[in-house]
Structure formats: C-alpha cells, structure tokens
Amino acid sequence: MRFAMAGSAAWGMLMLVGCAPRQDDPSNPPRLGQWHDRTILTGVRLNDRALKDEEIPSELRGVIDGFNKEKSVCGEPRLREKSEIQAMLDEKFDDCAMETFDTDGSTLSALARCRPHDTGQDIQMTVRVDGRTGAEHLLLDVDGIARLTEKTGGNYVVVVSGRREITRIGDC
C-alpha cells in the first residue's frame, strides 16, 4: 500500500525554514529560534481494530518505521500554503483533491482524498490533519486512511495515525 506517500505529504504540510541571520516574521505565529521537532506514531488500526506492533502487516512496516524521529532545527516553522500542498499531492498521486484547508489564526484543519499512481489495486487514500500553532509550539495530529477494495468486493480500511510536535527550546 502507498501509505508512505500519504504520510510524507501530510508531514510536509509543515516546513522548517533554515536559520540565517534575519528577522522574525511577525505575520507567522511561531518565532524564529531553536526548535525540537518530534514525530511519533500514535496508532495503527485495521478495520477499526487497533493493531499491536507484532500484528502490523509487513507492507506497512516501512511506513511505521519512518514515523518515529526527532531532530533539532534552527529556523522559523511555517505552514505551507494550500497551493503548495496541492502541488505536492499532484506529484505523488493520480487523482488528489484538497477537500478542506482551513486555517484560523492558531488552528489548522485539512482533508485530502487521493488515489496512488499505478498500484494495480483500487485504493482510496484520505489524509486528515488537525493542528495548532503558537509562538512556542506547533502540534499536528495526522490520520492517513486507506480503503482497499479487493476484486472479490471485500474492503479493508487501514488507519495510520501520528503526531508531530515542534517545540521552541531557545534562540539560535
């Protein structure tokens, strides 16, 4: 399954700009500084049943292993614009549409539905993102949802959930 593409598109909604001698952008809530960026897997569900680590299918293992990571970055995190995200999705998927993309000061809510390139299977991907931003933190909760329809007519729904926490830890 093509969860890796959905996951990277969802996490790509936040971009950390590299640190260079410059001024903080007052129109962007997060402040210029040193940030701790942590991404964690919060759950995997198959047909609405939570899976234990040993129950995760091998096809999902690469996606799961790519979730948990940490780094420290000097910069000013900022949310990408809707058009930037749509362009990223268009590169990775045959048919993809941002159904919602709402930002209201410190909150973000987005929903995209996509079909992966040439998988040979009938897969519908949905990526749902809810987040909050502030001067000292950013938090994104992401669900990558895949509905696989088999030729026999059976359906499987897999949900991979994660959280990206970005916390300002000081000046650069």
CSV table of C-alpha atoms in Angstrom, one decimal:
chain,number,residue,atom,x,y,z
A,1,MET,CA,0.0,0.0,0.0
A,2,ARG,CA,1.1,3.5,-0.6
A,3,PHE,CA,0.9,5.0,2.9
A,4,ALA,CA,4.4,6.3,2.7
A,5,MET,CA,3.3,8.9,0.1
A,6,ALA,CA,0.3,10.0,2.1
A,7,GLY,CA,2.3,10.2,5.3
A,8,SER,CA,5.1,12.3,3.7
A,9,ALA,CA,2.5,14.6,2.1
A,10,ALA,CA,0.8,15.1,5.5
A,11,TRP,CA,4.0,15.7,7.4
A,12,GLY,CA,5.2,18.0,4.6
A,13,MET,CA,2.4,20.4,5.5
A,14,LEU,CA,4.9,22.0,7.9
A,15,MET,CA,8.1,23.3,6.6
A,16,LEU,CA,11.0,24.4,8.8
A,17,VAL,CA,12.9,27.2,7.3
A,18,GLY,CA,16.7,27.1,7.8
A,19,CYS,CA,18.3,29.6,10.2
A,20,ALA,CA,20.1,32.5,8.7
A,21,PRO,CA,20.8,35.9,10.2
A,22,ARG,CA,17.4,37.5,9.7
A,23,GLN,CA,14.3,39.0,11.5
A,24,ASP,CA,11.4,37.0,12.9
A,25,ASP,CA,8.4,37.2,10.5
A,26,PRO,CA,5.7,38.9,12.7
A,27,SER,CA,2.9,37.6,10.5
A,28,ASN,CA,3.9,34.0,11.3
A,29,PRO,CA,2.9,32.9,14.8
A,30,PRO,CA,6.0,30.7,15.5
A,31,ARG,CA,9.0,32.7,16.5
A,32,LEU,CA,12.5,32.4,15.0
A,33,GLY,CA,14.6,30.1,17.2
A,34,GLN,CA,15.9,26.7,18.0
A,35,TRP,CA,13.1,24.1,17.7
A,36,HIS,CA,12.8,20.4,18.8
A,37,ASP,CA,10.9,18.5,16.0
A,38,ARG,CA,9.5,15.2,17.1
A,39,THR,CA,7.2,12.8,15.1
A,40,ILE,CA,5.7,9.8,16.7
A,41,LEU,CA,3.3,7.0,15.7
A,42,THR,CA,0.2,7.1,17.8
A,43,GLY,CA,-1.7,4.1,16.4
A,44,VAL,CA,-2.4,1.7,13.6
A,45,ARG,CA,-6.0,0.3,13.0
A,46,LEU,CA,-7.2,-2.3,10.6
A,47,ASN,CA,-10.9,-2.5,10.0
A,48,ASP,CA,-11.4,-0.4,13.2
A,49,ARG,CA,-9.3,-2.7,15.4
A,50,ALA,CA,-6.1,-1.4,17.0
A,51,LEU,CA,-3.1,-3.5,16.0
A,52,LYS,CA,-0.3,-4.4,18.3
A,53,ASP,CA,3.2,-3.9,16.9
A,54,GLU,CA,3.6,-7.6,16.1
A,55,GLU,CA,0.3,-7.6,14.2
A,56,ILE,CA,1.3,-4.9,11.8
A,57,PRO,CA,1.4,-6.3,8.2
A,58,SER,CA,4.9,-6.2,6.6
A,59,GLU,CA,3.5,-3.9,3.8
A,60,LEU,CA,3.1,-1.2,6.4
A,61,ARG,CA,6.4,-1.8,8.3
A,62,GLY,CA,8.3,0.7,6.2
A,63,VAL,CA,5.8,3.4,6.8
A,64,ILE,CA,5.6,2.7,10.6
A,65,ASP,CA,9.4,2.7,10.9
A,66,GLY,CA,9.6,6.1,9.2
A,67,PHE,CA,7.2,7.8,11.7
A,68,ASN,CA,9.3,8.0,14.9
A,69,LYS,CA,12.0,10.5,14.5
A,70,GLU,CA,13.5,13.6,16.3
A,71,LYS,CA,15.7,16.4,15.2
A,72,SER,CA,16.6,19.9,16.3
A,73,VAL,CA,16.4,22.8,13.8
A,74,CYS,CA,17.2,26.4,13.9
A,75,GLY,CA,14.6,28.4,12.0
A,76,GLU,CA,11.0,29.6,11.9
A,77,PRO,CA,8.4,26.9,11.3
A,78,ARG,CA,5.6,27.9,9.0
A,79,LEU,CA,2.6,26.2,7.5
A,80,ARG,CA,2.7,25.7,3.8
A,81,GLU,CA,0.0,27.4,1.6
A,82,LYS,CA,-2.8,25.3,0.2
A,83,SER,CA,-1.4,25.7,-3.4
A,84,GLU,CA,2.0,24.3,-2.2
A,85,ILE,CA,0.4,21.3,-0.6
A,86,GLN,CA,-1.8,20.6,-3.6
A,87,ALA,CA,1.3,20.7,-5.9
A,88,MET,CA,3.0,18.2,-3.6
A,89,LEU,CA,-0.1,15.9,-3.7
A,90,ASP,CA,-0.4,16.2,-7.5
A,91,GLU,CA,3.2,14.9,-7.9
A,92,LYS,CA,2.6,11.9,-5.7
A,93,PHE,CA,-1.0,10.9,-6.7
A,94,ASP,CA,-3.0,10.4,-9.9
A,95,ASP,CA,-6.2,12.0,-8.6
A,96,CYS,CA,-6.0,14.1,-5.5
A,97,ALA,CA,-8.0,17.0,-4.1
A,98,MET,CA,-7.8,19.1,-1.0
A,99,GLU,CA,-11.4,19.0,0.1
A,100,THR,CA,-10.8,21.3,3.1
A,101,PHE,CA,-8.0,23.5,4.1
A,102,ASP,CA,-9.0,25.8,6.9
A,103,THR,CA,-6.6,28.0,9.0
A,104,ASP,CA,-7.9,30.3,11.6
A,105,GLY,CA,-5.1,32.1,13.3
A,106,SER,CA,-3.7,29.3,15.5
A,107,THR,CA,-5.6,26.3,14.2
A,108,LEU,CA,-5.4,24.2,11.1
A,109,SER,CA,-7.8,21.6,9.7
A,110,ALA,CA,-7.2,19.9,6.3
A,111,LEU,CA,-8.6,16.9,4.4
A,112,ALA,CA,-7.4,15.5,1.1
A,113,ARG,CA,-8.6,12.4,-0.8
A,114,CYS,CA,-6.2,10.8,-3.3
A,115,ARG,CA,-5.6,7.7,-5.5
A,116,PRO,CA,-1.9,6.5,-5.7
A,117,HIS,CA,-0.1,6.1,-9.0
A,118,ASP,CA,-0.3,2.6,-10.7
A,119,THR,CA,-0.7,0.3,-7.7
A,120,GLY,CA,-2.8,-2.2,-9.7
A,121,GLN,CA,-5.3,-2.1,-6.8
A,122,ASP,CA,-8.3,0.0,-6.0
A,123,ILE,CA,-7.1,2.2,-3.2
A,124,GLN,CA,-8.6,5.4,-1.9
A,125,MET,CA,-6.4,7.5,0.4
A,126,THR,CA,-7.6,10.1,2.8
A,127,VAL,CA,-5.3,12.3,4.8
A,128,ARG,CA,-6.8,14.2,7.7
A,129,VAL,CA,-4.8,16.8,9.6
A,130,ASP,CA,-5.8,18.9,12.7
A,131,GLY,CA,-3.3,21.2,14.3
A,132,ARG,CA,-2.5,24.2,16.5
A,133,THR,CA,0.3,26.8,16.2
A,134,GLY,CA,1.7,29.3,18.6
A,135,ALA,CA,4.8,31.3,19.3
A,136,GLU,CA,6.5,28.5,21.1
A,137,HIS,CA,4.8,25.3,19.7
A,138,LEU,CA,3.2,23.6,16.7
A,139,LEU,CA,1.2,20.4,17.0
A,140,LEU,CA,-0.2,18.3,14.1
A,141,ASP,CA,-2.3,15.2,14.5
A,142,VAL,CA,-2.4,13.3,11.2
A,143,ASP,CA,-4.5,10.3,10.1
A,144,GLY,CA,-3.6,8.5,6.9
A,145,ILE,CA,-6.6,6.4,5.9
A,146,ALA,CA,-6.5,3.9,3.1
A,147,ARG,CA,-9.5,2.0,1.8
A,148,LEU,CA,-8.5,-1.0,-0.3
A,149,THR,CA,-11.2,-2.7,-2.3
A,150,GLU,CA,-10.4,-6.2,-3.5
A,151,LYS,CA,-11.6,-7.7,-6.8
A,152,THR,CA,-13.8,-10.1,-4.7
A,153,GLY,CA,-15.6,-7.0,-3.4
A,154,GLY,CA,-14.1,-7.1,0.1
A,155,ASN,CA,-13.0,-3.9,1.7
A,156,TYR,CA,-10.1,-3.2,4.2
A,157,VAL,CA,-9.6,0.1,6.0
A,158,VAL,CA,-6.2,0.9,7.5
A,159,VAL,CA,-5.7,4.0,9.6
A,160,VAL,CA,-2.1,5.1,10.5
A,161,SER,CA,-2.1,7.9,13.0
A,162,GLY,CA,0.8,10.1,14.1
A,163,ARG,CA,1.6,13.3,15.9
A,164,ARG,CA,4.2,15.9,15.0
A,165,GLU,CA,5.2,18.1,17.9
A,166,ILE,CA,7.5,21.1,17.3
A,167,THR,CA,8.6,23.0,20.4
A,168,ARG,CA,10.7,26.1,20.6
A,169,ILE,CA,13.6,25.4,23.0
A,170,GLY,CA,15.5,28.7,22.8
A,171,ASP,CA,17.3,31.2,20.5
A,172,CYS,CA,19.5,30.1,17.6
